[in-house]
Coordinates of C-alpha atoms and ligand atoms in Angstrom, one line a residue:
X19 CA 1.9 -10.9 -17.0
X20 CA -1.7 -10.3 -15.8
X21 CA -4.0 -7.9 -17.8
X22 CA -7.4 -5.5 -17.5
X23 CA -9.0 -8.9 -18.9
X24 CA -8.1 -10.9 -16.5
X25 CA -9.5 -8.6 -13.5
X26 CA -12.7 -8.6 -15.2
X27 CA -12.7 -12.4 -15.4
X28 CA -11.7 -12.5 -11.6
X29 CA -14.2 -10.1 -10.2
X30 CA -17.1 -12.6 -9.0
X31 CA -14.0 -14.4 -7.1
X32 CA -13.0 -10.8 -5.5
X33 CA -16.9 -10.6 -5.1
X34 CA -17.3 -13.9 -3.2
X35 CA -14.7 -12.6 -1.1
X36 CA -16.7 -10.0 0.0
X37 CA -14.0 -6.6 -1.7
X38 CA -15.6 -3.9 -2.2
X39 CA -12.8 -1.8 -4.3
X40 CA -9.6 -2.5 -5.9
X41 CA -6.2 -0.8 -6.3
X42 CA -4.5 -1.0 -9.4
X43 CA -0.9 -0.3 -9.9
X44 CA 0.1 1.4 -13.0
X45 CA -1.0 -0.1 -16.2
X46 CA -0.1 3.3 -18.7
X47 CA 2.5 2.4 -21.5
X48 CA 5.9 2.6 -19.7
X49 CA 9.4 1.5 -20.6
X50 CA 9.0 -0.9 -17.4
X51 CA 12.1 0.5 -15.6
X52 CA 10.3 0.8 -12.7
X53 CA 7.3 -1.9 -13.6
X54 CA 5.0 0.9 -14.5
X55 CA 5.9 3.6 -12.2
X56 CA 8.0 4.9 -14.9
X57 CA 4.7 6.6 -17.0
X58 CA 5.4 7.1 -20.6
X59 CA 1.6 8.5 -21.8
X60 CA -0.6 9.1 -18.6
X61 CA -3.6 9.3 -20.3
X62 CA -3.8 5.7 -22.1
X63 CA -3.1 2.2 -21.6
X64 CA 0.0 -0.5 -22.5
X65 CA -0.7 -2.4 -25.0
X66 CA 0.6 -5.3 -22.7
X67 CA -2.5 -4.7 -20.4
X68 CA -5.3 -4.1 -22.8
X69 CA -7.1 -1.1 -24.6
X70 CA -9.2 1.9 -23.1
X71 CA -12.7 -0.4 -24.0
X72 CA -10.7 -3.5 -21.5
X73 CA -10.5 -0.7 -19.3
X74 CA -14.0 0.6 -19.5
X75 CA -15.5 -2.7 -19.9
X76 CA -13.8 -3.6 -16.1
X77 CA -15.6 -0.4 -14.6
X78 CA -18.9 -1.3 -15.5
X79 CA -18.2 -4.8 -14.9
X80 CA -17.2 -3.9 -11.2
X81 CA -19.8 -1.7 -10.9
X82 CA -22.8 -4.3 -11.7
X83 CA -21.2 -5.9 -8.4
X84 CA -20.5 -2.4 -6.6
X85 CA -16.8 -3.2 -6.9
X86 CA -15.1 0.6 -7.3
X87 CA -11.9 0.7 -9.1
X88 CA -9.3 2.6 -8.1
X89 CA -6.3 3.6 -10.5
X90 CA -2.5 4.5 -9.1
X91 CA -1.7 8.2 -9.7
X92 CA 1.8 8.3 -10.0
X93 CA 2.6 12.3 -9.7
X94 CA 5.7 12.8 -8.1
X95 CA 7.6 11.5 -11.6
X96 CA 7.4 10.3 -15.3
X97 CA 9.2 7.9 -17.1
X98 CA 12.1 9.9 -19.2
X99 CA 10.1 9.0 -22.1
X100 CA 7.4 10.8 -21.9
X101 CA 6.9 14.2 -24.2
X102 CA 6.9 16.8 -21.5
X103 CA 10.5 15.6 -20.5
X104 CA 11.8 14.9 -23.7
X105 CA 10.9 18.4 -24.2
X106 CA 12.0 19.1 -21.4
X107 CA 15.9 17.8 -21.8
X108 CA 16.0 19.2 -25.6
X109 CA 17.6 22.3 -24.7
X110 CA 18.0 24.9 -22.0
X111 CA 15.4 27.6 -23.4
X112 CA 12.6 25.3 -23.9
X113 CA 9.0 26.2 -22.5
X114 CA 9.2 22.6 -20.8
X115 CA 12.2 23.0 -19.3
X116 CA 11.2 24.3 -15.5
X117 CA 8.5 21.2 -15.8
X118 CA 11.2 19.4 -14.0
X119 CA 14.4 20.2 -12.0
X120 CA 17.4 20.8 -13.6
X121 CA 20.2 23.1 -11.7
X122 CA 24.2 23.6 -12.6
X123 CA 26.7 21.0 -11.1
X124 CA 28.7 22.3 -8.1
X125 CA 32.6 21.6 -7.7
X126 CA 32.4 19.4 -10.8
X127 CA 29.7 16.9 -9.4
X128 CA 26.1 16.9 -9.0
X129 CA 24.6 20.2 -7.2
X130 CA 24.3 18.8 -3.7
X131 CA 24.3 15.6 -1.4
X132 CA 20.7 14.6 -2.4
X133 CA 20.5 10.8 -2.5
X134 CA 17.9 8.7 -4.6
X135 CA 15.8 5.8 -2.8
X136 CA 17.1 2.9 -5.4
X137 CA 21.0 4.1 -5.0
X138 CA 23.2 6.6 -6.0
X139 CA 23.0 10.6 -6.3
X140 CA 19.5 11.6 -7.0
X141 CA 21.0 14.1 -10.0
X142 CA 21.6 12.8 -13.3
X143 CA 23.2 14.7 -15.5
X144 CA 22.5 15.7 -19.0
X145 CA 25.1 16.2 -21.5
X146 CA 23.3 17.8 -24.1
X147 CA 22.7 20.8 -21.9
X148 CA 25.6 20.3 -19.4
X149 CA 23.0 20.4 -16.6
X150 CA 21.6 17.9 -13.6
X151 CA 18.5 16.8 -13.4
X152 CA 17.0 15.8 -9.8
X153 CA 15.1 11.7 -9.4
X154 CA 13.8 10.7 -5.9
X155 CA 13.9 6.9 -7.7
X156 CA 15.7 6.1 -10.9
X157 CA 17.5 8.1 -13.1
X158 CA 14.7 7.0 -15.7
X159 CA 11.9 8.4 -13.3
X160 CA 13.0 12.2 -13.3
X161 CA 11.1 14.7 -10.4
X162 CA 8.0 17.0 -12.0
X163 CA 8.8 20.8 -10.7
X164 CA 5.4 20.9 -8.9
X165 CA 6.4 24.8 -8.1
X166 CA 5.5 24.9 -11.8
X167 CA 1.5 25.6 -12.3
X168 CA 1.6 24.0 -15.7
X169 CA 2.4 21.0 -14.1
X170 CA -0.2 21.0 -11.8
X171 CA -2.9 21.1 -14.8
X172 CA -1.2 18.8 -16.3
X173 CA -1.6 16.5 -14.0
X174 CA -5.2 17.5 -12.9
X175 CA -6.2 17.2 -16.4
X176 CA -4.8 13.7 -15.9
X177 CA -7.0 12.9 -12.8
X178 CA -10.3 14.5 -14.7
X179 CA -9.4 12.4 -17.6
X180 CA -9.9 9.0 -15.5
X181 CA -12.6 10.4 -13.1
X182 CA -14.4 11.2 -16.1
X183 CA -14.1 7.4 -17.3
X184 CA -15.4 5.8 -14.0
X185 CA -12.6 5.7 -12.0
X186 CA -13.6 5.9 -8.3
X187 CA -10.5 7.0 -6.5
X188 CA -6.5 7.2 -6.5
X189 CA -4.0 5.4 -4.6
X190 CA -1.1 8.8 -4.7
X191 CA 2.6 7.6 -5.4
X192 CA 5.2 8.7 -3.3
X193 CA 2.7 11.6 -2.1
X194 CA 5.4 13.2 0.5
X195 CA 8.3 13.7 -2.3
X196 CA 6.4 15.8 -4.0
X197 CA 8.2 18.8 -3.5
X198 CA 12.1 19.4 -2.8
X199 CA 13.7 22.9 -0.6
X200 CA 14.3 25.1 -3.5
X201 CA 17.7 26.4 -2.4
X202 CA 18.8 22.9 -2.3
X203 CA 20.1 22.4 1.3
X204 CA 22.6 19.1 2.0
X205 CA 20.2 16.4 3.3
X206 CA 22.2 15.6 6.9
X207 CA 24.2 12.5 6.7
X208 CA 23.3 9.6 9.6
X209 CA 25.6 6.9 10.7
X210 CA 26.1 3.4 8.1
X211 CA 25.9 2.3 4.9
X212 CA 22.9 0.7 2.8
X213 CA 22.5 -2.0 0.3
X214 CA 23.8 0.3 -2.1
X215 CA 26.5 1.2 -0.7
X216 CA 25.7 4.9 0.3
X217 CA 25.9 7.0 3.5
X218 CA 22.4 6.5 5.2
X219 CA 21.2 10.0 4.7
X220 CA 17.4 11.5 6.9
X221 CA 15.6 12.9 3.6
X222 CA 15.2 16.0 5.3
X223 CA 15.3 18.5 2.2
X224 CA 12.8 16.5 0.0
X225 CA 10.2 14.7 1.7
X226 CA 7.6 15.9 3.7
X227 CA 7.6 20.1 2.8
X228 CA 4.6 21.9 4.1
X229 CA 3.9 22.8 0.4
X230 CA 3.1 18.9 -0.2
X231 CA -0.2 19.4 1.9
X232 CA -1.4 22.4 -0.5
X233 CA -1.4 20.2 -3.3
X234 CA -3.4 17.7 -1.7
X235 CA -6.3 20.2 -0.3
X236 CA -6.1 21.3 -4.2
X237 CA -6.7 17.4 -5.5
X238 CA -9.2 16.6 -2.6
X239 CA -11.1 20.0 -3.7
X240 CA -11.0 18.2 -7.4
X241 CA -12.0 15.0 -6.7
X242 CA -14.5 16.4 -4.3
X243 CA -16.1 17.3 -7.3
X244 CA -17.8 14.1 -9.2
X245 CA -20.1 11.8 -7.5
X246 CA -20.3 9.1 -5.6
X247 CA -17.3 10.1 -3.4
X248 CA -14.4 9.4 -5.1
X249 CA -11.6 8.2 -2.5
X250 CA -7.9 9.8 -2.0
X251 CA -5.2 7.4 -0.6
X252 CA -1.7 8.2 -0.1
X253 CA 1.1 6.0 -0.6
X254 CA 3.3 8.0 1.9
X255 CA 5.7 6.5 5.0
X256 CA 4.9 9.2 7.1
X257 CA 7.4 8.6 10.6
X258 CA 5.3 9.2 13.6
X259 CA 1.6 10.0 14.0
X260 CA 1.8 13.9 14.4
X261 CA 3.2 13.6 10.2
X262 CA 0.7 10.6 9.6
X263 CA -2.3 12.9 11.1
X264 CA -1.3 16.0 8.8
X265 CA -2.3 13.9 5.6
X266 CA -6.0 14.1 6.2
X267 CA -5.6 18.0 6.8
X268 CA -6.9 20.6 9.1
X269 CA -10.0 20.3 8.3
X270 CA -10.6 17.2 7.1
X271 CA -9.9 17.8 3.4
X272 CA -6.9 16.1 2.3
X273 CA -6.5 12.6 1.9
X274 CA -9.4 10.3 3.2
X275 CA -7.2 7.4 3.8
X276 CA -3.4 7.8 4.3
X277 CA -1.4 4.5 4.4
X278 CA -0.6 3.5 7.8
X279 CA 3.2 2.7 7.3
X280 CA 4.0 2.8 10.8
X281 CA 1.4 -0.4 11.6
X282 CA 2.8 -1.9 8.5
X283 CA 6.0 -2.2 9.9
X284 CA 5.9 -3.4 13.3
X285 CA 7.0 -6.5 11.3
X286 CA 7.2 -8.6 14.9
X287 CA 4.0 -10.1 16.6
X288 CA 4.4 -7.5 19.6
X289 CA 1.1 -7.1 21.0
X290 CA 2.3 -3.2 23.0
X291 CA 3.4 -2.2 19.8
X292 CA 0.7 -2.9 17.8
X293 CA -1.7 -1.6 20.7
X294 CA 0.1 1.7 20.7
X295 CA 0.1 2.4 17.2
X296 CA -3.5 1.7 17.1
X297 CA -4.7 3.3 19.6
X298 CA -2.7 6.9 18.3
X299 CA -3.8 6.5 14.3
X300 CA -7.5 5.9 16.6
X301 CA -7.1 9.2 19.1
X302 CA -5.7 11.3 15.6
X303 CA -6.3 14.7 16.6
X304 CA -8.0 15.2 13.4
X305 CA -10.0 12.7 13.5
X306 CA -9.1 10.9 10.3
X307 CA -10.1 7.2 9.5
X308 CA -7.4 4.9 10.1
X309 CA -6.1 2.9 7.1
X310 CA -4.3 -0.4 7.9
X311 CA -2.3 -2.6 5.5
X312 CA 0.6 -5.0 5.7
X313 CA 1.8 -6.0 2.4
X314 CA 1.7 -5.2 -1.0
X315 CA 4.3 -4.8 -4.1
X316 CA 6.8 -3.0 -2.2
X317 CA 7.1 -4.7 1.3
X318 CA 7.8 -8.8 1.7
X319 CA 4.5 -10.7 2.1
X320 CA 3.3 -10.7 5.8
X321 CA 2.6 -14.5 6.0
X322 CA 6.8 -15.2 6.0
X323 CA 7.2 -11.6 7.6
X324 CA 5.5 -12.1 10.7
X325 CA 5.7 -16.3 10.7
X326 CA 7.8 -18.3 13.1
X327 CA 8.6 -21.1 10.1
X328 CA 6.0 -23.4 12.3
X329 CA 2.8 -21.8 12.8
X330 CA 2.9 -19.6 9.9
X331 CA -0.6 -20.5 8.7
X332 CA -2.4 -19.4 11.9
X333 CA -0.2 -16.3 12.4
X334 CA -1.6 -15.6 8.5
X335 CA -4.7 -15.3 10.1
X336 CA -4.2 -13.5 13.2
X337 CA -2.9 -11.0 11.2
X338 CA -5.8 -11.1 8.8
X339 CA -8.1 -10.7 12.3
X340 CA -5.5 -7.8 13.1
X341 CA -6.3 -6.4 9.7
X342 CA -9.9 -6.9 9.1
X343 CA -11.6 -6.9 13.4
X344 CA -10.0 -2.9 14.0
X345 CA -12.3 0.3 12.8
X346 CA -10.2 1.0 10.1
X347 CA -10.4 0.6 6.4
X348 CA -8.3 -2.4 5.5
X349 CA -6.1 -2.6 2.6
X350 CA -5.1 -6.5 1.5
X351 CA -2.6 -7.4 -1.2
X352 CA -3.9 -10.2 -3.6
X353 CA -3.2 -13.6 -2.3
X354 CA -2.5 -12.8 1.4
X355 CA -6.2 -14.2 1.8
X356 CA -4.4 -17.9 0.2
X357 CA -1.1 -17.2 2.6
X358 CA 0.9 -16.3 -0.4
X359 CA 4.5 -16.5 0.0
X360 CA 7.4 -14.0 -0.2
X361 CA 9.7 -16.3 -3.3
X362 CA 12.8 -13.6 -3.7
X363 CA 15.1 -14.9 -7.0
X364 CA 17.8 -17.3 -6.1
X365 CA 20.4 -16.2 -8.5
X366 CA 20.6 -12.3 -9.5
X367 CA 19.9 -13.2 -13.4
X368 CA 16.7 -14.0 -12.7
X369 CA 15.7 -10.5 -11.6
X370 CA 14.0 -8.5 -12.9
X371 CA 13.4 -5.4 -10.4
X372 CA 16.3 -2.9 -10.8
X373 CA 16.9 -2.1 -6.9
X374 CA 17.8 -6.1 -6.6
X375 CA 19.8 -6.1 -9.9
X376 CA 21.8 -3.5 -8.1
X377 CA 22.0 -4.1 -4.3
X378 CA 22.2 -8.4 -4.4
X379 CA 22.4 -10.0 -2.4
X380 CA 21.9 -8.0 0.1
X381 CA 18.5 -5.9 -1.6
X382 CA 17.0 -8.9 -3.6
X383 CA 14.4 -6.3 -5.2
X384 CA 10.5 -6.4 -5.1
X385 CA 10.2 -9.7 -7.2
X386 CA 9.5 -11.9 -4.3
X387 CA 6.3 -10.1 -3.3
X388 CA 5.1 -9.7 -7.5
X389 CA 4.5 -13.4 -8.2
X390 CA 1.4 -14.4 -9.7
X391 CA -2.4 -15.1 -8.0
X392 CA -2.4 -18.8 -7.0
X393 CA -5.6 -19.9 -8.8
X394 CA -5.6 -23.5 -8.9
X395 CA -3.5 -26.8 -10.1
X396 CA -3.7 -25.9 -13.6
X397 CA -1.0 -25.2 -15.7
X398 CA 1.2 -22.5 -13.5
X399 CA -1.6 -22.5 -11.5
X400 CA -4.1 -21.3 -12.9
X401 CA -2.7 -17.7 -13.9
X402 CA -1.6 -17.8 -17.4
X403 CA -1.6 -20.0 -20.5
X404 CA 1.5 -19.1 -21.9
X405 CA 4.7 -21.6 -21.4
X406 CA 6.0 -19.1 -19.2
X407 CA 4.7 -16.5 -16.5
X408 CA 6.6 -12.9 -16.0
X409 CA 7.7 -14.0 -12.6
X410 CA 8.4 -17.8 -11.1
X411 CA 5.8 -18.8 -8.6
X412 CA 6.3 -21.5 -5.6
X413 CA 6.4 -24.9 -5.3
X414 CA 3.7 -23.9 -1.7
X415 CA 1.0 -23.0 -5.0
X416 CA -0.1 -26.3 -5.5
X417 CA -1.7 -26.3 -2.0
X418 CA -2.1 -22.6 -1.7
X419 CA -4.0 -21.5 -4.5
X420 CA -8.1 -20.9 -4.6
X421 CA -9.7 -24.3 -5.7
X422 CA -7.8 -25.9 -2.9
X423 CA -8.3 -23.0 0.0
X424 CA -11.7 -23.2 -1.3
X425 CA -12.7 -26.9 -0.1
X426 CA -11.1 -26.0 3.3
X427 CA -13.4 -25.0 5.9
X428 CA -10.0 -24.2 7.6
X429 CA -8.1 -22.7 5.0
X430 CA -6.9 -19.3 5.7
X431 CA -8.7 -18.0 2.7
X432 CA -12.4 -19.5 4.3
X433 CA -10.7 -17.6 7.2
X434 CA -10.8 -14.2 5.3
X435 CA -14.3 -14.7 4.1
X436 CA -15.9 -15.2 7.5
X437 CA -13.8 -12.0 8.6
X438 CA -14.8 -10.1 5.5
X439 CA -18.5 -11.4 6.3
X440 CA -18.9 -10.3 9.9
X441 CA -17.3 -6.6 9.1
X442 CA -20.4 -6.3 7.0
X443 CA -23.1 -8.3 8.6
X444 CA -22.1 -7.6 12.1
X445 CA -23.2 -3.7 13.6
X446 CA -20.5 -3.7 16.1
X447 CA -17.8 -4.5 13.5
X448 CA -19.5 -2.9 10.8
X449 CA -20.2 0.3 12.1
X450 CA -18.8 0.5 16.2
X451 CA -16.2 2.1 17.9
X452 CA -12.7 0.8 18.7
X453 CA -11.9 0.6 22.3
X454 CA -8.2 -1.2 24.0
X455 CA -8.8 -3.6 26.8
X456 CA -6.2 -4.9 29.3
X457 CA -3.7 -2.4 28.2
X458 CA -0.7 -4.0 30.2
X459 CA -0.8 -7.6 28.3
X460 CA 2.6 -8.2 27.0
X461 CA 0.9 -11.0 24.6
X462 CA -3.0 -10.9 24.0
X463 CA -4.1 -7.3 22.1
X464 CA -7.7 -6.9 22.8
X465 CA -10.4 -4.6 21.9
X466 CA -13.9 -4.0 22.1
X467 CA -16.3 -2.5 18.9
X468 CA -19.4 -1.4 20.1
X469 CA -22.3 0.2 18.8
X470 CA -25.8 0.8 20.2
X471 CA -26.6 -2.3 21.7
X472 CA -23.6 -4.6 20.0
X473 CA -20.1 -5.1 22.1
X474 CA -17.7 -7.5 20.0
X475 CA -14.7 -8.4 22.0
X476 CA -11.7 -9.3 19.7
X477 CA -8.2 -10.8 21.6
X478 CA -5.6 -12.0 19.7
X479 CA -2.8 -13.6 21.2
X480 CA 0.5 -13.0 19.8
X481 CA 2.3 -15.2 21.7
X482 CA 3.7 -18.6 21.1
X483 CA 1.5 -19.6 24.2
X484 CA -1.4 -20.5 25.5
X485 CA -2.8 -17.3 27.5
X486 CA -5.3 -17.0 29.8
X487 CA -7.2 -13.4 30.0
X488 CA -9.6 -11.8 32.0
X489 CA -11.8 -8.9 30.6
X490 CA -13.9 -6.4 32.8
X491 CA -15.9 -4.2 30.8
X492 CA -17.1 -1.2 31.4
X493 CA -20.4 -0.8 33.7
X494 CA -22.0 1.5 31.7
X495 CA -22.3 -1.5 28.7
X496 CA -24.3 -3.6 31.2
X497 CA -22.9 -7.1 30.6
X498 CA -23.5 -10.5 32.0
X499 CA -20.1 -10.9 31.8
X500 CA -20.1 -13.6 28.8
X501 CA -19.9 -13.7 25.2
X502 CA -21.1 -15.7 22.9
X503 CA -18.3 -16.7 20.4
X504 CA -18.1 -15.8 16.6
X505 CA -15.3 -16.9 15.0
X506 CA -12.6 -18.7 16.7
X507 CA -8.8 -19.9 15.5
X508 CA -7.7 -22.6 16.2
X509 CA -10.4 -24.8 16.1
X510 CA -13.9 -23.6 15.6
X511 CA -15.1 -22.9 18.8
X512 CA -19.1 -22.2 19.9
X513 CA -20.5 -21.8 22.2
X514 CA -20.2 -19.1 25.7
X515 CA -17.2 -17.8 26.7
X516 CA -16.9 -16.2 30.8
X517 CA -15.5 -13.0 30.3
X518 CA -13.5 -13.6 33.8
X519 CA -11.1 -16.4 32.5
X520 CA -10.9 -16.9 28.4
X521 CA -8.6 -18.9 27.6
X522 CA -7.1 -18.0 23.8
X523 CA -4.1 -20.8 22.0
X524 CA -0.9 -19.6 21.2
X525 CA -1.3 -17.4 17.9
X526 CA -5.2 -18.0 18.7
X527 CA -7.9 -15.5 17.6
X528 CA -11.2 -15.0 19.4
X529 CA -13.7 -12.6 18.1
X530 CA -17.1 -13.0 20.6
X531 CA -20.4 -10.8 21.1
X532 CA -20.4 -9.7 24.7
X533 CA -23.6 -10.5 26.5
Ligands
LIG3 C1 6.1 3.7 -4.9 C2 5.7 2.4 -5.6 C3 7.0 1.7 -5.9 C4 7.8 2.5 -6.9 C5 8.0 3.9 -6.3 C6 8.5 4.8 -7.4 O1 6.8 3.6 -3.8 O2 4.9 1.7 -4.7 O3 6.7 0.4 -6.4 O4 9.0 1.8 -7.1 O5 6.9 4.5 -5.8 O6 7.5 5.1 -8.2

């Protein structure tokens, strides 16, 4: 399956390629309904993963090569197994019973329309006391009543317990469900069906309440606390940028980095629509850093997402250019930097996520974006010993993996390093502003970062052809009007570029230092 050991054995590799923190995703002892979003003892580790000296032996492993780890903090619900809800459930009168949400039934079914995210009403009910309980995701993952101020030290002592243990930031679970309208207004129904089968409902009663943003001035204020800067990020699919811009608060003291969904999901090589997005997340009235990513364990990898089936490898790294050459903090799922693939299951018994297992085919479930790191040619590549890994991986691994990418001065994984590289060694990437150029271009998204004395012009062409471009730069910069080229894909160009006619290869990157 993967374990703390493994990490730690792996971290010169995630040193080489030049991270500088990682995100894990949970790793407590959990009954796995939800792979470990379903939290059974927050405060320890599963067995299956390793023991609290793994964990603290990974810190200060990381450390020594100023890697920061940062833990998932999964706050919006527990697994049903965990003490405070089988309190909880026991009986009406228990002192853990307001720790979550249980209401009385309505017309002989649950108390109102509220739908769950994986299918189905998002109220179980419990025999034993004749009531419903309320679950944003599985019926096994029920809601914590943050209304309730136990709960909130409950889970503050949980975030002092791991910041205390050398944890150097959280990614925050399903951040804008936190909190649901009290008196338990219908959600309004929208036209359609979805894989489950259910009316498409607008979530309008339980995600997003202005109470959510309380909370997070109250976890900022905590983390604000220990040293070396401790990092909030918020797993939260905020809809437009007025919403995404409220997650860093007023005043700066919310979340440091909220999740850019919106860039994540462009999910078509549209070179307006990535320019508009970045250029609002950049103008953010509050003045936020932006935070890009495109894949991870919830989304289908990006190099099949945004891949033509022909040129898939050198859209993987115009997208990697697109993720790493902006001002932003990146974000990058293991193995994008190899090309990984998105390998769904082919027959619904080999799946093992529970949203495929109930909306196949048309929902396949997460397990396509969950298979192992491509290592090498080894034995299943490199990932495990045993006769079997926790999830198939593809056939494309024997070619994709590290060892091979490795020997590749073309691979897309040599492709991330020299990104990774010039966003530390170069001042203009490292440190400049993010300026849009040639605003109108239907195909090539450009953009200058510049800093005192550095310009780096960036144009990727999304396109499947060849594009010519001409850039004028501001006066004020001074510029001869040519750059002298970086890092170039396809092909490794040198050399000086004239700013008045580049000419850029269909899917082609060109990153350049204006001169
Ligand atoms: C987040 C996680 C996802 C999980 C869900 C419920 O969206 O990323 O994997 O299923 O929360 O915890």
């Amino acid at each position: 399956m993967g374990d703390l050991n493994g990490i730690t054995r792996r971290l010169d590799y995630l040193k080489g390629l030049g991270v500088d923190a990682i995100w894990i995703t949970p790793f407590y002892p959990s009954p796995q309904v939800d792979y470990g979003y379903d939290i059974a003892n927050y405060t320890a580790i599963d067995p299956a993963y390793g023991t609290m000296a793994d964990f603290d032996r990974l810190v200060s492993e990381a450390k020594k090569r100023n890697i920061r780890v940062l833990l998932d903090f999964v706050i919006n619900h527990t697994s049903e197994q965990v003490s405070w809800f089988q309190e909880s459930r026991s009986s009406r009168d228990n002192p853990k019973r307001d720790w979550y949400i249980w209401r009385d039934g309505k017309n002989g079914g649950p108390p109102n329309n509220w739908l769950s995210w994986f299918g189905g009403s998002a109220w179980t009910l419990d025999p034993k006391s004749n009531q419903y309980y309320y679950h944003y995701f599985y019926p096994e993952q029920p809601d914590l009543n943050w209304r309730n101020p136990e709960v909130k030290k409950a889970m503050f002592d949980v975030l002092r317990f791991w910041l205390d243990r050398g944890a150097s930031g959280f990614r925050i679970d399903a951040v804008s469900r936190l909190y649901e309208d009290p008196n338990l207004h219908d959600d309004p129904i929208l036209p359609g069906r979805n894989a489950y089968g259910d009316p498409n409902i607008e979530h309008k009663y339980t995600d997003n309440l202005p109470e959510v943003h309380d909370t997070l001035r109250e976890l900022r204020a905590l983390v604000d606390k220990y040293p070396g800067n401790p990092v909030l990020i918020s797993e939260a699919d905020e809809p437009n940028i007025a919403e995404l811009t409220q997650m860093y608060g007023a005043n700066l003291d919310e979340i440091q980095l909220p999740m850019d969904f919106q860039v994540a999901d462009v999910n078509e090589l549209s070179a307006p629509k990535f320019r508009k997005l970045l250029d609002e997340v950049e103008k953010n009235s509050a003045g936020g850093q932006p935070h890009y990513f495109f894949s991870n364990h919830d989304q289908p990898r990006q190099w099949d997402r945004y891949g033509d089936g022909k040129n898939n490898d050198q859209i993987a790294k115009l997208m990697a250019a697109l993720l790493l050459m902006p001002r932003a903090t990146p974000q990058m799922y293991y193995g994008e930097e190899l090309g990984m693939r998105t390998t769904p299951p082919s027959r619904v018994e080999d799946v093992k996520d529970p949203i495929g297992k109930k909306g196949w085919p048309e929902e396949k479930g997460r397990d396509g974006e969950r298979t192992p790191m491509q290592w090498d040619t080894s034995k299943n590549f490199g990932f495990s010993t045993a006769p079997k890994t926790w999830l198939w991986m593809p056939a494309s691994a024997s070619t994709y993996n590290v060892a091979v990418e490795s020997k590749d001065p073309n691979s897309i994984l040599n492709f991330y390093k020299r990104l990774i590289e010039l966003r530390r060694s170069n001042p203009a990437i490292r440190d400049g502003n993010y300026v849009t150029l040639n605003p109108d271009d239907p195909n090539v998204l450009s953009f200058l970062r510049h800093v005192d004395g550095h310009t780096v012009l960036v144009a990727l062409n999304m396109s499947s052809t060849q594009q010519k471009s001409s850039f004028k730069l501001d006066p004020k910069l001074d510029t001869k009007g040519t750059a002298k080229v970086l890092l170039a894909s396809p092909g490794s160009r040198n050399g000086s570029l004239d700013l008045s006619t580049v000419t850029i290869p269909a899917f082609g990157v060109v990153i350049a230092e204006v001169q």
